Short mmCIF file of C-alpha atoms in Angstrom, two decimals:
data_model
loop_
_atom_site.label_atom_id
_atom_site.label_comp_id
_atom_site.label_asym_id
_atom_site.label_seq_id
_atom_site.Cartn_x
_atom_site.Cartn_y
_atom_site.Cartn_z
CA MET B 1 -0.03 0.08 0.05
CA ARG B 2 2.89 2.43 1.07
CA LYS B 3 4.66 1.70 -2.36
CA SER B 4 1.42 2.48 -4.30
CA ILE B 5 0.99 5.94 -2.50
CA ARG B 6 4.56 6.76 -3.26
CA TYR B 7 3.96 6.49 -7.00
CA LEU B 8 0.40 7.99 -6.72
CA VAL B 9 1.26 11.23 -5.22
CA PRO B 10 3.67 12.50 -7.98
CA LEU B 11 1.00 11.42 -10.56
CA MET B 12 -1.76 13.46 -8.79
CA ILE B 13 0.59 16.43 -8.58
CA MET B 14 1.27 16.12 -12.32
CA LEU B 15 -2.39 15.84 -13.17
CA MET B 16 -3.33 18.94 -11.26
CA ALA B 17 -0.59 20.83 -13.00
CA VAL B 18 -1.99 19.80 -16.32
CA MET B 19 -5.46 20.62 -15.27
CA LEU B 20 -4.65 24.03 -13.90
CA SER B 21 -2.56 24.98 -17.17
CA GLY B 22 -6.20 24.90 -18.88
CA CYS B 23 -7.04 28.10 -16.94
CA GLY B 24 -6.15 30.32 -19.85
CA ASP B 25 -6.36 30.01 -23.53
CA GLN B 26 -3.10 31.11 -24.44
CA TYR B 27 0.12 32.60 -22.66
CA LEU B 28 -0.24 36.23 -23.65
CA VAL B 29 3.31 37.50 -22.46
CA LEU B 30 4.73 34.59 -24.56
CA ASP B 31 2.94 35.52 -27.77
CA PRO B 32 3.93 39.13 -28.30
CA LYS B 33 2.77 41.19 -31.24
CA GLY B 34 5.05 44.14 -30.99
CA PRO B 35 8.73 44.98 -30.71
CA ILE B 36 8.63 45.84 -27.03
CA GLY B 37 6.67 42.55 -26.25
CA GLU B 38 9.22 40.60 -28.43
CA SER B 39 12.24 41.89 -26.40
CA GLN B 40 10.72 41.04 -23.25
CA LYS B 41 9.91 37.55 -24.25
CA ASP B 42 13.55 37.26 -25.32
CA LEU B 43 14.54 38.42 -21.92
CA ILE B 44 12.05 35.80 -20.13
CA TRP B 45 13.42 32.86 -22.05
CA ILE B 46 17.08 33.88 -21.51
CA THR B 47 16.48 34.08 -17.80
CA VAL B 48 14.58 30.74 -17.80
CA TRP B 49 17.35 28.92 -19.49
CA LEU B 50 20.19 30.38 -17.43
CA CYS B 51 18.13 29.48 -14.27
CA ALA B 52 17.50 26.14 -15.57
CA ILE B 53 21.29 25.33 -15.98
CA ILE B 54 21.33 25.53 -12.05
CA LEU B 55 18.12 24.48 -11.04
CA VAL B 56 17.52 21.27 -13.11
CA PRO B 57 20.73 19.44 -12.09
CA VAL B 58 20.21 20.49 -8.58
CA LEU B 59 16.69 19.02 -8.49
CA ILE B 60 17.72 15.76 -10.23
CA LEU B 61 20.63 15.41 -7.76
CA THR B 62 18.33 16.00 -5.14
CA ALA B 63 15.88 13.12 -6.08
CA TYR B 64 18.70 10.93 -6.85
CA ILE B 65 20.47 11.31 -3.50
CA ILE B 66 17.45 10.87 -1.60
CA TRP B 67 16.60 7.64 -3.56
CA ARG B 68 20.28 6.32 -3.59
CA TYR B 69 21.00 6.96 0.13
CA ARG B 70 17.83 6.07 1.54
CA ASP B 71 18.01 3.71 4.54
CA LYS B 72 16.93 0.32 3.52
CA LYS B 73 18.07 -3.44 4.05
CA GLY B 74 21.18 -4.37 2.41
CA ASN B 75 22.16 -0.73 1.64
CA LYS B 76 25.58 -0.80 0.06
CA ALA B 77 26.40 2.89 -0.09
CA GLY B 78 29.68 3.83 1.10
CA TYR B 79 30.01 5.13 4.75
CA GLN B 80 32.73 7.88 5.03
CA PRO B 81 32.16 9.68 8.56
CA ASN B 82 35.37 11.62 8.15
CA TRP B 83 35.10 13.01 4.63
CA GLU B 84 34.14 16.81 4.83
CA HIS B 85 35.66 18.67 1.90
CA SER B 86 36.56 18.57 -1.90
CA THR B 87 38.22 21.52 -3.34
CA LYS B 88 37.27 20.17 -6.95
CA LEU B 89 33.47 19.98 -6.01
CA GLU B 90 33.46 23.37 -4.18
CA THR B 91 34.98 25.06 -7.07
CA ILE B 92 32.44 23.57 -9.45
CA TRP B 93 29.53 24.34 -7.38
CA TRP B 94 30.47 27.85 -6.60
CA ALA B 95 31.81 28.90 -9.91
CA ILE B 96 28.85 27.84 -12.17
CA PRO B 97 26.34 30.04 -10.18
CA ILE B 98 28.65 32.87 -9.98
CA ILE B 99 29.30 32.68 -13.92
CA ILE B 100 25.59 32.59 -14.42
CA ILE B 101 24.59 35.40 -12.30
CA ALA B 102 27.12 37.55 -13.82
CA ILE B 103 25.80 36.71 -17.36
CA LEU B 104 22.19 37.20 -16.15
CA ALA B 105 23.19 40.67 -14.48
CA THR B 106 24.84 41.73 -17.77
CA VAL B 107 21.79 40.66 -20.04
CA THR B 108 19.40 42.30 -17.61
CA ILE B 109 21.18 45.63 -17.41
CA LYS B 110 21.33 45.80 -21.16
CA TYR B 111 17.63 44.93 -21.62
CA THR B 112 16.64 47.33 -18.92
CA TYR B 113 18.25 50.18 -20.71
CA ASP B 114 17.03 49.12 -24.07
CA LEU B 115 13.36 48.76 -22.92
CA GLU B 116 13.14 52.09 -20.92
CA PRO B 117 9.35 52.81 -21.31
CA SER B 118 9.75 56.58 -22.08
CA LYS B 119 12.31 55.82 -24.89
CA PRO B 120 10.84 56.49 -28.28
CA LEU B 121 10.87 53.62 -30.72
CA GLU B 122 12.76 53.74 -34.03
CA SER B 123 10.27 54.24 -36.81
CA ALA B 124 9.75 56.17 -40.01
CA LYS B 125 6.34 56.93 -38.88
CA GLU B 126 5.24 59.82 -36.43
CA PRO B 127 4.12 58.46 -33.13
CA ILE B 128 0.48 58.76 -32.10
CA THR B 129 -0.12 60.02 -28.47
CA ILE B 130 -2.87 58.45 -26.65
CA GLU B 131 -3.77 59.60 -22.99
CA ALA B 132 -4.97 56.81 -20.61
CA THR B 133 -6.62 57.76 -17.39
CA SER B 134 -7.47 55.14 -14.80
CA LEU B 135 -11.02 55.70 -13.24
CA ASP B 136 -12.92 53.80 -10.82
CA TRP B 137 -13.58 51.23 -12.44
CA LYS B 138 -12.90 51.87 -16.18
CA TRP B 139 -10.21 53.45 -18.56
CA LEU B 140 -10.58 56.85 -20.36
CA PHE B 141 -8.60 57.23 -23.49
CA THR B 142 -8.24 60.49 -25.04
CA TYR B 143 -6.65 61.33 -28.51
CA PRO B 144 -5.30 64.96 -28.35
CA ASP B 145 -4.14 64.95 -31.81
CA GLU B 146 -7.48 63.38 -33.29
CA GLY B 147 -9.74 65.21 -30.63
CA ILE B 148 -11.74 62.18 -29.80
CA SER B 149 -12.01 60.07 -26.64
CA THR B 150 -13.17 56.45 -25.79
CA VAL B 151 -13.88 54.31 -22.75
CA ASN B 152 -12.37 50.69 -22.43
CA TYR B 153 -11.35 50.87 -26.09
CA VAL B 154 -8.27 51.66 -27.88
CA GLN B 155 -7.80 51.57 -31.75
CA ILE B 156 -4.43 52.03 -33.25
CA PRO B 157 -2.75 51.78 -36.77
CA GLU B 158 -0.28 48.90 -37.02
CA ASP B 159 3.51 49.44 -37.33
CA THR B 160 3.15 52.71 -35.66
CA PRO B 161 4.69 53.81 -32.53
CA ILE B 162 2.13 54.74 -29.96
CA ARG B 163 3.03 57.08 -27.06
CA PHE B 164 0.82 56.47 -24.09
CA ARG B 165 0.57 59.02 -21.35
CA VAL B 166 -0.74 57.35 -18.16
CA THR B 167 -2.12 58.59 -15.15
CA ALA B 168 -4.95 57.81 -12.68
CA ASP B 169 -7.55 59.98 -11.12
CA GLN B 170 -7.58 58.32 -7.77
CA ALA B 171 -6.50 54.79 -6.85
CA MET B 172 -3.04 53.72 -8.14
CA ASN B 173 -3.38 51.34 -10.91
CA SER B 174 -1.18 49.58 -13.46
CA PHE B 175 -1.69 49.73 -17.41
CA TRP B 176 -0.83 46.58 -19.11
CA ILE B 177 -1.41 45.17 -22.57
CA PRO B 178 0.39 41.92 -22.36
CA GLN B 179 1.07 41.23 -25.95
CA LEU B 180 2.57 44.50 -26.76
CA GLY B 181 4.66 45.22 -23.64
CA GLY B 182 5.09 45.40 -19.89
CA GLN B 183 3.20 47.22 -17.25
CA ILE B 184 3.39 50.82 -16.28
CA TYR B 185 2.00 52.38 -13.05
CA ALA B 186 -0.65 54.75 -13.37
CA MET B 187 -0.56 57.04 -10.40
CA SER B 188 -2.42 60.22 -9.46
CA GLY B 189 -0.60 63.47 -9.75
CA MET B 190 1.89 61.77 -12.12
CA ALA B 191 2.01 61.49 -16.03
CA MET B 192 4.04 58.20 -16.94
CA THR B 193 5.14 57.80 -20.65
CA LEU B 194 5.14 54.37 -22.31
CA TYR B 195 5.91 53.56 -25.92
CA LEU B 196 4.42 50.54 -27.61
CA GLN B 197 3.57 49.20 -31.02
CA ALA B 198 1.59 46.55 -32.76
CA ASP B 199 3.27 44.77 -35.72
CA GLU B 200 0.17 42.80 -36.65
CA LEU B 201 -3.43 43.43 -37.05
CA GLY B 202 -5.65 42.01 -34.42
CA THR B 203 -7.51 42.66 -31.07
CA TYR B 204 -5.34 42.51 -28.01
CA PHE B 205 -6.46 42.19 -24.42
CA GLY B 206 -5.68 45.29 -21.95
CA SER B 207 -6.19 45.48 -18.24
CA GLY B 208 -5.69 47.31 -14.98
CA ALA B 209 -3.11 45.09 -13.48
CA ASN B 210 -3.25 46.58 -9.90
CA PHE B 211 -5.96 45.79 -7.39
CA THR B 212 -8.18 49.01 -7.13
CA GLY B 213 -11.29 47.71 -5.28
CA GLU B 214 -14.77 46.18 -5.72
CA GLN B 215 -15.07 46.07 -9.55
CA PHE B 216 -11.22 45.74 -10.21
CA ALA B 217 -11.71 42.68 -12.41
CA LYS B 218 -13.97 44.72 -14.97
CA MET B 219 -11.15 47.15 -15.64
CA THR B 220 -10.42 45.67 -19.03
CA PHE B 221 -10.21 47.10 -22.49
CA ASP B 222 -9.67 46.00 -26.06
CA VAL B 223 -6.85 47.12 -28.20
CA LYS B 224 -7.53 46.89 -31.91
CA ALA B 225 -4.67 47.26 -34.39
CA THR B 226 -5.94 48.16 -38.11
CA SER B 227 -4.48 49.42 -41.17
CA ASP B 228 -3.72 53.11 -41.39
CA ALA B 229 -6.94 53.43 -43.90
CA ASP B 230 -9.17 51.73 -41.46
CA TYR B 231 -7.84 53.76 -38.41
CA LYS B 232 -8.53 56.96 -40.12
CA SER B 233 -11.79 55.78 -41.22
CA TRP B 234 -12.59 54.75 -37.56
CA VAL B 235 -11.64 58.27 -36.19
CA GLU B 236 -13.87 60.13 -38.67
CA SER B 237 -16.62 57.76 -37.91
CA VAL B 238 -16.46 58.60 -34.14
CA LYS B 239 -16.25 62.41 -35.00
CA SER B 240 -19.43 62.09 -37.01
CA SER B 241 -21.61 59.76 -35.05
CA ALA B 242 -20.57 60.01 -31.24
CA PRO B 243 -21.46 62.64 -28.79
CA ALA B 244 -19.07 64.98 -27.10
CA LEU B 245 -17.57 64.34 -23.82
CA THR B 246 -18.41 67.45 -21.73
CA GLU B 247 -16.87 68.48 -18.23
CA GLU B 248 -20.37 67.36 -16.63
CA GLY B 249 -20.22 64.14 -18.41
CA PHE B 250 -16.51 63.59 -17.21
CA GLU B 251 -17.64 64.20 -13.72
CA GLN B 252 -20.26 61.45 -14.00
CA LEU B 253 -17.83 59.22 -15.80
CA LYS B 254 -15.53 59.54 -12.76
CA GLN B 255 -18.08 58.20 -10.26
CA PRO B 256 -17.24 54.67 -9.10
CA GLY B 257 -18.62 51.90 -11.44
CA SER B 258 -17.84 49.74 -14.34
CA SER B 259 -18.62 50.81 -17.86
CA ASP B 260 -19.17 49.37 -21.29
CA GLN B 261 -17.26 50.70 -24.24
CA GLN B 262 -18.32 54.52 -24.92
CA PHE B 263 -16.92 56.74 -27.85
CA PHE B 264 -16.80 60.64 -27.87
CA SER B 265 -16.34 63.00 -30.61
CA ALA B 266 -14.71 65.68 -28.45
CA PHE B 267 -13.68 66.17 -25.00
CA PRO B 268 -12.63 69.31 -22.87
CA LYS B 269 -9.27 70.58 -23.77
CA GLY B 270 -6.58 69.73 -21.66
CA LEU B 271 -8.54 67.09 -19.70
CA PHE B 272 -5.59 64.74 -19.05
CA ASP B 273 -3.39 67.54 -17.75
CA GLN B 274 -6.33 68.70 -15.56
CA VAL B 275 -6.46 65.30 -13.78
CA VAL B 276 -2.62 65.23 -13.65
CA THR B 277 -2.48 68.60 -11.71
CA GLN B 278 -5.73 68.27 -9.92
CA TYR B 279 -3.72 68.19 -6.42
CA VAL B 280 -1.64 71.41 -7.45
CA GLY B 281 -3.01 74.80 -6.40
CA GLU B 282 -1.87 78.36 -7.19
CA ASN B 283 2.07 78.77 -6.95
CA GLY B 284 2.54 75.08 -6.63
CA ALA B 285 0.71 74.84 -3.38
CA LYS B 286 -1.40 71.75 -2.60
CA ALA B 287 -4.89 71.92 -3.71
CA PRO B 288 -7.52 72.29 -0.98
CA HIS B 289 -9.37 69.19 -2.16
CA SER B 290 -8.99 66.62 -4.86
CA GLY B 291 -10.45 67.22 -8.14
CA GLU B 292 -9.77 71.15 -8.09
CA LYS B 293 -9.15 72.34 -11.71
CA SER B 294 -5.75 73.61 -12.65
CA GLY B 295 -4.73 76.47 -14.70
CA PRO B 296 -3.48 76.30 -18.28
CA ILE B 297 -0.44 73.87 -18.56
CA HIS B 298 1.74 73.66 -21.44
CA ASP B 299 2.97 70.15 -22.37
CA ALA B 300 6.76 70.52 -22.74
CA GLU B 301 6.74 67.43 -25.06
CA GLY B 302 4.73 69.21 -27.61
CA GLY B 303 1.19 68.58 -26.32
CA HIS B 304 -1.69 71.11 -26.09
CA ASP B 305 -2.39 73.71 -23.55
CA THR B 306 -5.02 73.29 -20.64
CA ASN B 307 -7.59 75.84 -20.33
CA SER B 308 -9.51 76.18 -17.05
CA PRO B 309 -12.44 78.57 -16.55
CA THR B 310 -11.62 79.17 -12.91
CA ASN B 311 -7.87 79.13 -12.19
CA SER B 312 -4.63 80.53 -13.84
CA SER B 313 -1.30 78.51 -13.99
CA SER B 314 2.07 79.16 -12.61
CA SER B 315 5.57 78.09 -14.09
CA SER B 316 5.91 76.08 -10.87
CA GLU B 317 2.97 73.77 -12.01
CA LEU B 318 4.61 73.21 -15.16
CA SER B 319 7.85 72.36 -13.80
CA SER B 320 6.06 69.94 -11.37
CA MET B 321 4.23 68.05 -13.94
CA THR B 322 7.26 67.90 -16.57
CA GLY B 323 9.53 66.60 -13.80
CA MET B 324 7.32 63.88 -12.50
CA GLU B 325 6.68 62.69 -16.08
CA ALA B 326 10.46 62.80 -17.14
CA SER B 327 11.36 60.63 -13.92
CA ALA B 328 8.53 58.06 -14.42
CA HIS B 329 9.74 54.57 -14.77
CA THR B 330 7.95 51.24 -15.71
CA ALA B 331 6.96 48.39 -13.57
CA GLN B 332 8.04 45.38 -15.71
CA GLU B 333 6.67 41.90 -15.02
#
């Protein structure tokens, strides 16, 4: 009976692993559709193989030693109570991990600098700017150059760099499109920059990857990569058929709750910058309450001005926002 249990337990563990592997239809991170995702996949596999050089032999030797030197009748294993050191073995099992760690460190440093999220992608095409704002519990996307806005939906042209500017209205979140690239934090009072690109036509899964409360699981969105012609046609369709997003509409959109996909033909000018600087009052002082409107902010990276009907801006507000954006870094998975 004990012998049967000994063989049955490993089989049950293997069966559980196989069954749990069916929880997802594919491994999105390992099926990249853009240059950033492709580079990150390469880094994952390099790390896996380097670690496997250490882990696999250790696990095999552990199992062998337990089996070989188990206590049983007629055990013929050599008994050497005075053996305690081997220079050759010590050199081998210390040198190999040190070499692998050095290689892994070199590779990681190189990829970390190459994949700096705010680093523009090399392309003959001009990047398209999309501003992503995390709300409770939905994503608002504004296209400053096209003048349109969407909720829980992004459409982009293929083979074109996309410059995402990411922030949060309240709770901290994490913006993630697994097949295009790694996560980047969305934080209130900060504008993070992330460059991504889709090299293939298709619809990709996006989500808020940081727990933000009750309906966090519904903070997903679709990213549709189309041809340039289809993208321009979609923009014109939204402009001609969708309603405009007003200040009042945005305040209503900010209220906690999930949302279906929505489309808007226009949005208040400078809306994204207004969200970023909502905690900054006059002369850079702290705003008296969250959500207070800021004055005009000029985007140093070539964006638009923010106009507010109630307040005027100061140079300190600009330096505060620009500095925060320039120092933003990603949260790679």
